[in-house]
C-alpha cells in the first residue's frame, strides 16, 4: 500500500493536469466525471439544479461529502447518505438557500417536534424558560406578528406529525399562550416544594425555570432547589470553562474518561435523578434539559461531547427518543431538512472567519472526501489517489470534531476503498493547480440550458459572463497548502478581487420555465420572513437582520 501511496508524487501517463477539462484514457475503476453527472446528481435529489448551482456560485458554497465524491468515483455513496451543502453563515445566504430548497419540497426540521414526541411517549415535556423568552425577543426584533407565528408553528409541526392533529393543535395553542405570558410579563412561578406561594412572586432565575406541558394543560414551574443545586454542582465540578478546554478533552478522550466524569458527578447524580423523577418527569427529559443548558452556555463543545458528558455524569444511556435538532457545534450551525421521500439533507453554515469551503474541506479526516461541487465548477483535491479508490488518513486524533472518522473509514472500506496513514516524515507542498487535482468547469451547463430554452434564436450572454466564471476559477487556483507531520497545515490563498454575485438573478430571469429552475412566482417570495423561523426552530443561530425599532410590530401580540 505504501508503494501505491508514493506513486501520487509521480503522475502516470493517465494522469492529467487538474485545470483541464479534456478526458484522458483512464483504464482504472473510475469513469471520467462530466458536467452532466452534476446535473444528474441534483435531479436525483429532486432539487432545482440550476437554482441550486447558481446559489452556490454566487455565495461561495458547495456540495461536499459522499455525494460529491460520487461524481468523481462512482458507487461511493449509498441510498441512505445525506446531502451536505456548505454555505457561509450569512443571513442573506441562508434566506435564499432555505427558500430555493423549500420549493423542491424540503421540510426543515423543527426542534419542537421532539417535544411533541415526548408528550406522546411520556405524557409530558419540558422546555427551558429562556427558550421561550428568546423566541419572543426574536419575534419582536424581526417585526413578526404572533398570529403569523402561531400559523407557522401549526403548519410546521403538522408536517412532522400529520397523524396527531389534535395533539399538535393543543401544543401550539398552549405554547402560543406561554409566549403571550412571557411577552406581557405575566409569568408567576410557584415553587412546587412550597405549599403556599406569594401571589406577587415573579420569575427570578430563567435558568431554573421550565415550561411544563402535559395533556391536561401547561404551566410555568421553577425547578425545585433540590434539583437546581445538584445541576449547578455538576456544572461547577466539571469546570466547564474555556480555559479548561484541553484538560477536559484529555479526560474525555482517554479510556478512563467515563469514570472520571462519573466521579465528578458524585452522589449528586443519583439524588438528582431521584428528585427529578419524584416530580413525575422521566429521566430522559432531564438529559435533554441538561444537554440544552450546557449547549447554550458552552457552545465551543460539539453535541457529541456534551451528550456524552451529560450521560456519563448521570450514569445514563443516551435518550431513546428522537434528537432535538439544535446543533451548537464548535464550528458550524446545521439546519436539517428532509425531502418528501424521507432522504435527508443538511445546510451547513460555516462561520465567515473559517475562510471558505476549501478551508473547510481541507480539514476533513481523509483525502478521499476532499471534493466539492460549486456553482461554476466541481473539483477533487486528491483525485490522483481517489480514482484508484485510495484514501490518505490524516492525523485527527487530537481533533474532537473528528470523533466519527473511524466509523466513516470503516464505512468506505465496505464500499471497496483502501486507506493508508499520511506520511509523518515528509513535507509536501500542494496547490489547486497541480497534477493531483481534478477540475471540471460547469459553465457549459448554463449555456446548454440557455440553448434549449431559446431554440432557433441567437444566444447573447451578458458582458460580465466570462469575467464571472474566470474570477471564480482564479480564486480556486489561488489556494495552496502543505502536508506536514501527517496533517494538512498552512492553508493559504492569494488575495484576489471580490467576485460579483450575478448568476442567481440571471438564471431566474433567462432560464425561467426550465424544469431545473425555481418558478418566477416562487422566486419573488424569497424575502418571506418564514425563513427566520425556519432557522430559529431549526436550531441555527446566525446573525439575523435587525428591524429598526420604529418599524417593529407594535400591535397586540
XYZ file of C-alpha atoms in Angstrom:
557
model
C 0.000 0.000 0.000
C 2.807 2.395 0.832
C 4.282 1.834 -2.620
C 0.991 2.897 -4.182
C 0.890 5.924 -1.922
C 4.277 7.154 -3.099
C 3.156 6.990 -6.715
C 0.940 10.045 -6.286
C 4.053 12.234 -6.434
C 4.883 10.770 -9.878
C 1.843 11.136 -12.148
C 1.269 8.311 -14.600
C 0.528 8.892 -18.265
C -3.143 8.576 -17.446
C -2.975 11.487 -15.006
C -3.780 14.885 -16.426
C -3.479 18.495 -15.473
C -6.037 19.417 -12.835
C -7.200 22.533 -14.647
C -8.049 20.748 -17.896
C -11.464 19.504 -18.960
C -10.127 17.115 -21.587
C -10.782 13.457 -20.891
C -7.854 11.084 -20.623
C -7.827 7.372 -21.297
C -8.292 6.036 -17.776
C -8.269 2.282 -17.511
C -8.846 2.409 -13.747
C -12.108 1.584 -11.964
C -13.356 5.177 -12.088
C -15.095 6.623 -15.149
C -14.265 10.184 -16.106
C -16.635 12.639 -14.388
C -18.605 15.087 -16.514
C -20.835 18.123 -16.179
C -23.912 16.006 -16.865
C -23.106 13.975 -13.744
C -23.507 17.102 -11.619
C -26.949 17.937 -13.019
C -27.992 14.298 -12.694
C -26.939 14.277 -9.029
C -29.119 17.249 -8.123
C -32.016 15.834 -10.119
C -31.758 12.567 -8.193
C -32.350 14.648 -5.091
C -35.386 16.281 -6.780
C -33.743 19.692 -6.455
C -33.982 22.599 -8.878
C -30.486 22.008 -10.239
C -29.723 25.384 -11.840
C -31.231 27.380 -8.996
C -29.106 25.434 -6.506
C -25.928 25.735 -8.597
C -26.387 29.482 -9.109
C -26.928 29.866 -5.368
C -23.657 28.056 -4.669
C -21.831 30.074 -7.319
C -22.916 33.497 -6.104
C -22.336 32.819 -2.422
C -19.234 30.642 -2.490
C -20.920 27.485 -1.271
C -20.653 23.881 -2.312
C -21.951 20.344 -2.055
C -19.399 18.095 -0.385
C -19.231 14.709 1.278
C -20.054 11.330 -0.227
C -22.459 12.725 -2.827
C -19.845 14.995 -4.409
C -17.312 12.157 -4.213
C -19.742 10.046 -6.225
C -19.269 12.443 -9.155
C -15.588 11.536 -9.331
C -15.711 7.934 -8.083
C -18.866 6.005 -8.930
C -20.642 3.937 -6.280
C -19.003 5.815 -3.420
C -22.289 6.536 -1.690
C -25.291 4.530 -0.548
C -29.009 5.189 -0.615
C -29.131 6.432 2.979
C -26.362 9.026 2.575
C -27.191 12.641 3.384
C -26.642 15.560 1.033
C -24.307 18.093 2.665
C -24.439 21.683 1.404
C -21.892 24.131 2.833
C -22.645 27.865 2.835
C -21.293 30.977 4.562
C -23.063 31.781 7.839
C -24.623 34.977 6.486
C -28.321 35.781 6.790
C -28.908 36.728 3.128
C -27.287 33.481 2.007
C -29.344 31.414 4.437
C -32.567 33.099 3.355
C -32.068 32.354 -0.348
C -30.858 28.806 0.328
C -33.808 27.949 2.568
C -36.262 29.279 0.013
C -34.710 27.602 -3.040
C -34.606 24.230 -1.306
C -38.077 24.595 0.181
C -39.513 24.966 -3.342
C -38.116 21.491 -4.041
C -40.178 20.085 -1.194
C -37.563 20.201 1.562
C -39.132 20.388 5.031
C -36.923 21.955 7.690
C -36.801 20.124 10.971
C -38.283 21.862 13.991
C -36.887 21.057 17.433
C -40.371 21.446 18.927
C -41.446 18.276 17.118
C -39.222 16.405 19.558
C -41.225 17.906 22.437
C -44.435 16.548 20.924
C -42.776 13.154 20.724
C -42.021 13.462 24.447
C -45.697 14.097 25.172
C -46.718 11.048 23.173
C -44.168 8.836 24.942
C -44.142 10.234 28.493
C -47.334 12.278 28.644
C -45.327 15.422 29.422
C -42.482 17.587 28.160
C -40.451 20.491 29.488
C -38.908 23.475 27.742
C -36.449 25.879 29.407
C -37.944 29.290 30.111
C -35.085 31.056 28.347
C -36.020 29.272 25.107
C -39.478 30.873 25.178
C -38.114 34.231 26.304
C -35.528 34.306 23.498
C -38.159 33.283 20.952
C -40.432 36.169 21.945
C -37.493 38.559 21.830
C -36.588 37.315 18.352
C -40.151 37.862 17.123
C -40.052 41.433 18.389
C -36.707 42.116 16.756
C -37.921 40.690 13.446
C -41.239 42.525 13.478
C -43.045 39.192 13.233
C -46.634 39.136 14.450
C -47.754 36.425 16.830
C -50.702 35.450 14.645
C -48.352 34.539 11.797
C -46.051 32.861 14.289
C -48.897 30.665 15.515
C -49.842 29.671 11.978
C -46.215 28.886 11.138
C -45.917 26.556 14.140
C -49.129 24.757 13.295
C -48.140 24.067 9.681
C -44.553 23.203 10.524
C -45.382 20.756 13.308
C -48.281 19.147 11.441
C -45.816 18.409 8.662
C -43.782 16.326 11.082
C -46.721 14.776 12.906
C -49.654 14.529 10.464
C -51.245 11.655 12.410
C -51.803 13.698 15.581
C -53.536 16.920 14.504
C -55.342 17.440 17.821
C -52.163 16.993 19.858
C -50.286 19.440 17.618
C -53.125 21.956 17.760
C -53.283 21.792 21.565
C -49.497 22.027 21.939
C -49.275 25.053 19.639
C -52.137 26.777 21.463
C -50.500 26.389 24.863
C -47.065 27.383 23.588
C -48.611 30.445 21.973
C -50.255 31.368 25.291
C -46.950 30.816 27.101
C -45.290 33.255 24.702
C -48.027 35.787 25.409
C -47.447 35.368 29.152
C -43.750 35.997 28.680
C -44.354 38.988 26.443
C -46.745 40.596 28.922
C -44.601 39.643 31.926
C -47.461 37.604 33.381
C -45.303 34.640 34.368
C -45.886 33.743 38.028
C -43.677 31.000 39.377
C -44.851 28.632 42.083
C -42.155 26.563 43.736
C -43.601 23.035 43.843
C -41.791 22.493 47.160
C -43.920 25.208 48.795
C -47.493 24.675 49.970
C -48.171 28.411 49.735
C -46.771 30.806 47.182
C -46.658 34.568 47.344
C -49.043 35.846 44.640
C -46.512 38.552 43.815
C -43.748 36.027 43.069
C -42.266 36.506 39.615
C -39.550 34.787 37.668
C -36.223 35.061 39.479
C -33.824 32.867 37.509
C -34.723 31.813 33.941
C -32.153 29.006 34.055
C -34.059 27.379 36.932
C -37.465 27.717 35.300
C -39.184 25.445 32.813
C -42.397 25.484 30.857
C -44.224 22.244 31.574
C -46.706 20.894 29.045
C -48.920 17.881 29.645
C -52.161 16.563 28.241
C -54.163 18.389 30.919
C -52.623 21.759 30.133
C -49.467 23.775 30.582
C -47.841 25.878 33.250
C -44.599 27.556 34.209
C -42.767 25.883 37.045
C -39.483 26.553 38.767
C -37.127 23.651 39.203
C -37.021 22.725 42.911
C -33.879 23.868 44.649
C -33.024 20.226 45.366
C -32.660 19.774 41.612
C -31.135 23.093 40.557
C -28.444 22.929 43.237
C -27.335 19.480 42.117
C -27.294 20.534 38.463
C -25.188 23.569 39.314
C -22.874 21.413 41.412
C -22.231 19.098 38.467
C -21.507 22.058 36.180
C -19.074 23.520 38.701
C -17.365 20.188 39.329
C -16.786 19.705 35.626
C -15.159 23.152 35.418
C -16.853 23.717 32.115
C -14.904 26.795 31.040
C -12.898 27.910 28.024
C -9.626 27.725 29.926
C -10.205 24.047 30.718
C -10.757 23.033 27.098
C -7.597 20.963 26.728
C -7.893 19.422 30.195
C -11.467 18.378 29.526
C -10.668 16.938 26.096
C -7.821 14.900 27.559
C -10.048 13.343 30.210
C -12.871 12.922 27.734
C -10.836 11.090 25.114
C -8.825 8.701 27.276
C -10.092 5.267 28.207
C -10.907 6.193 31.795
C -12.682 9.402 30.800
C -16.128 7.980 31.578
C -15.100 7.019 35.111
C -13.583 10.474 35.659
C -16.787 12.175 34.589
C -18.951 9.943 36.787
C -16.710 10.743 39.741
C -17.229 14.454 39.132
C -20.991 13.977 39.361
C -20.567 12.064 42.602
C -23.584 11.218 44.759
C -25.419 14.223 43.317
C -26.217 12.235 40.164
C -28.375 9.639 41.914
C -30.040 12.280 44.094
C -30.646 14.491 41.076
C -32.360 11.705 39.144
C -34.446 10.770 42.188
C -35.570 14.377 42.736
C -36.409 14.811 39.068
C -38.410 11.605 38.790
C -40.212 12.415 42.052
C -41.841 15.282 40.163
C -43.169 12.743 37.700
C -40.697 13.600 34.935
C -38.899 10.870 33.002
C -35.099 10.847 33.280
C -34.751 11.337 29.511
C -36.346 14.761 29.941
C -33.606 15.561 32.452
C -30.964 14.537 29.916
C -32.475 16.778 27.266
C -32.834 19.679 29.668
C -29.209 19.436 30.752
C -27.999 18.992 27.168
C -29.811 22.156 26.115
C -28.497 24.178 29.030
C -24.881 23.114 28.545
C -25.057 23.698 24.793
C -26.441 27.162 25.336
C -23.772 28.161 27.830
C -20.748 26.400 26.320
C -21.059 26.442 22.554
C -17.390 25.660 21.964
C -18.219 21.977 22.506
C -19.900 19.720 19.985
C -23.233 17.970 20.529
C -21.449 14.615 20.817
C -19.171 15.903 23.571
C -21.994 17.481 25.544
C -24.277 14.465 25.194
C -21.547 12.079 26.333
C -20.652 14.378 29.213
C -24.231 14.609 30.482
C -24.941 10.903 30.040
C -21.765 9.906 31.851
C -22.303 12.359 34.686
C -25.807 10.955 35.221
C -24.722 7.368 34.507
C -27.459 7.028 31.897
C -27.754 5.669 28.372
C -28.431 8.135 25.516
C -32.132 9.036 25.101
C -34.122 6.582 23.000
C -36.374 9.262 21.540
C -35.529 11.412 18.542
C -32.878 14.064 18.946
C -33.869 17.690 19.172
C -32.202 19.225 16.164
C -30.480 22.121 17.894
C -26.873 21.939 16.830
C -24.454 24.068 18.811
C -21.232 22.857 17.212
C -17.839 24.385 17.820
C -17.583 25.437 14.176
C -20.818 25.008 12.264
C -24.524 25.682 12.536
C -26.521 22.961 10.802
C -30.094 23.142 9.519
C -31.525 19.668 8.942
C -34.032 19.081 6.179
C -35.985 16.139 4.807
C -37.329 15.545 1.301
C -40.767 14.043 0.629
C -39.107 10.646 0.038
C -37.555 10.953 3.556
C -33.977 11.420 2.376
C -32.049 13.906 4.497
C -30.013 16.932 3.575
C -28.084 19.381 5.695
C -27.403 23.071 5.240
C -24.074 23.539 6.989
C -23.359 27.194 7.735
C -19.636 27.875 8.045
C -18.510 30.960 10.005
C -17.032 33.532 7.648
C -13.747 33.570 9.554
C -13.227 29.915 8.569
C -12.013 31.123 5.160
C -14.416 29.490 2.708
C -15.373 25.997 1.640
C -11.852 24.929 0.642
C -10.561 25.691 4.125
C -13.349 23.511 5.495
C -12.739 20.645 3.067
C -9.015 20.627 3.827
C -9.899 19.908 7.468
C -11.681 16.656 6.620
C -10.355 13.472 8.201
C -9.116 11.843 4.959
C -8.254 12.764 1.383
C -10.892 10.732 -0.455
C -13.744 13.034 0.635
C -11.880 16.247 -0.258
C -14.142 17.070 -3.181
C -16.929 19.551 -3.810
C -19.445 20.826 -6.325
C -19.790 24.580 -6.510
C -21.943 26.543 -8.907
C -19.244 27.103 -11.519
C -17.034 24.058 -11.006
C -16.576 20.656 -9.456
C -13.207 19.584 -8.105
C -11.415 16.831 -6.231
C -8.246 17.905 -4.426
C -6.797 14.373 -4.235
C -8.106 12.825 -7.434
C -4.842 11.031 -8.303
C -5.374 8.678 -5.346
C -9.172 8.795 -5.156
C -9.586 7.468 -8.704
C -7.767 4.326 -7.509
C -10.142 4.210 -4.523
C -7.356 5.082 -2.109
C -7.687 7.467 0.810
C -4.990 9.141 2.887
C -5.899 9.292 6.579
C -4.736 12.482 8.261
C -3.727 12.671 11.898
C -7.035 13.661 13.510
C -6.548 12.053 16.923
C -6.339 15.383 18.768
C -9.272 16.930 16.933
C -12.558 16.408 18.853
C -14.547 17.323 15.729
C -13.472 14.117 14.012
C -14.978 11.736 16.547
C -16.805 9.755 13.861
C -13.842 9.490 11.490
C -13.033 5.866 12.340
C -16.633 4.869 11.770
C -16.642 6.660 8.403
C -13.424 4.955 7.318
C -14.938 1.549 8.030
C -17.995 2.550 6.036
C -15.889 3.381 2.981
C -13.837 0.210 3.344
C -17.114 -1.640 2.965
C -17.558 0.150 -0.363
C -14.238 -1.073 -1.717
C -11.887 1.689 -0.558
C -8.397 1.181 0.872
C -6.662 3.598 3.234
C -3.178 4.395 4.470
C -1.956 6.867 7.042
C -0.289 10.070 5.889
C 3.499 10.078 5.952
C 4.560 11.927 9.102
C 8.142 12.439 7.923
C 7.529 14.028 4.527
C 6.670 17.659 3.876
C 4.813 18.199 0.621
C 3.612 21.482 -0.879
C 0.301 21.308 -2.732
C -1.828 23.732 -4.697
C -5.104 23.599 -6.576
C -3.415 23.710 -9.973
C -1.177 20.687 -9.555
C -1.441 17.282 -11.214
C -3.268 15.632 -8.318
C -6.372 17.830 -8.686
C -9.339 17.192 -10.958
C -11.244 20.286 -12.083
C -14.449 20.467 -14.127
C -15.922 23.740 -15.345
C -19.719 23.897 -15.202
C -20.075 26.908 -17.491
C -21.371 24.750 -20.318
C -24.277 23.588 -18.133
C -25.803 27.048 -18.222
C -25.159 27.771 -21.902
C -26.600 24.383 -22.886
C -29.754 25.092 -20.893
C -29.972 28.539 -22.488
C -29.778 26.975 -25.956
C -32.557 24.555 -25.028
C -34.748 27.427 -23.860
C -34.049 29.545 -26.948
C -34.080 27.173 -29.894
C -33.525 28.873 -33.276
C -32.539 32.112 -31.548
C -29.206 33.870 -31.410
C -27.680 33.443 -27.968
C -26.429 36.550 -26.227
C -24.516 36.286 -22.982
C -24.131 39.295 -20.682
C -20.901 41.293 -20.773
C -19.918 40.096 -17.290
C -20.240 36.403 -18.120
C -16.637 35.442 -18.885
C -15.275 37.534 -16.031
C -17.723 35.892 -13.635
C -16.503 32.374 -14.345
C -12.842 33.334 -14.660
C -12.948 35.153 -11.297
C -14.123 32.016 -9.577
C -11.644 29.778 -11.347
C -8.832 32.197 -10.495
C -9.972 32.158 -6.876
C -9.839 28.365 -6.870
C -6.382 28.347 -8.477
C -5.021 30.632 -5.761
C -5.193 28.085 -2.921
C -2.174 26.247 -1.592
C -1.474 24.062 1.423
C 1.205 21.902 2.975
C 1.193 18.290 4.109
C 3.364 18.130 7.197
C 3.646 15.672 10.119
C 0.682 13.664 8.882
C -1.590 16.701 8.765
C -2.620 19.469 6.411
C -1.222 22.758 7.626
C -0.815 26.309 6.404
C -3.746 26.686 4.024
C -3.108 29.859 2.052
C -4.971 31.872 -0.533
C -3.628 34.680 -2.636
C -5.553 37.870 -2.179
C -7.829 38.461 -5.122
C -10.748 40.581 -6.246
C -14.166 40.038 -4.729
C -16.295 38.068 -7.161
C -19.625 39.533 -8.245
C -22.966 37.912 -7.384
C -24.975 37.926 -10.592
C -25.677 34.362 -11.668
C -28.634 33.710 -9.366
C -30.612 36.602 -10.815
C -29.601 35.736 -14.384
C -30.725 32.116 -14.038
C -34.190 33.027 -12.756
C -34.650 35.627 -15.477
C -33.165 33.889 -18.519
C -33.913 30.257 -17.706
C -37.420 30.896 -16.365
C -39.693 27.980 -17.147
C -36.893 25.417 -17.156
C -37.685 22.324 -15.101
C -34.488 22.810 -13.074
C -35.215 26.439 -12.150
C -37.460 27.808 -9.392
C -40.539 29.443 -10.911
C -40.662 33.229 -11.164
C -43.613 33.321 -8.768
C -41.772 31.298 -6.132
C -38.549 33.233 -6.618
C -40.269 36.531 -5.857
C -41.433 35.138 -2.489
C -37.905 34.523 -1.203
C -37.996 37.517 1.162
C -40.769 35.926 3.215
C -39.821 36.073 6.901
C -40.667 32.424 7.408
C -37.009 31.734 6.692
C -36.211 33.442 10.001
C -38.408 30.944 11.830
C -37.023 28.021 9.825
C -33.563 28.942 11.073
C -34.670 29.667 14.621
C -36.658 26.494 15.217
C -34.119 24.506 13.236
C -31.634 25.444 15.931
C -29.393 27.658 13.795
C -28.090 30.823 15.416
C -26.566 33.193 12.893
C -26.803 36.967 12.812
C -30.320 37.888 11.708
C -31.280 41.270 10.283
C -32.387 43.721 12.960
C -35.547 45.648 12.175
C -35.325 49.303 13.278
C -37.308 49.855 16.460
C -39.623 52.369 14.784
C -40.646 49.768 12.183
C -41.321 46.878 14.545
C -44.744 45.379 15.062
C -46.471 47.358 17.812
C -49.835 45.633 17.846
C -51.162 43.283 20.493
C -49.120 40.075 20.441
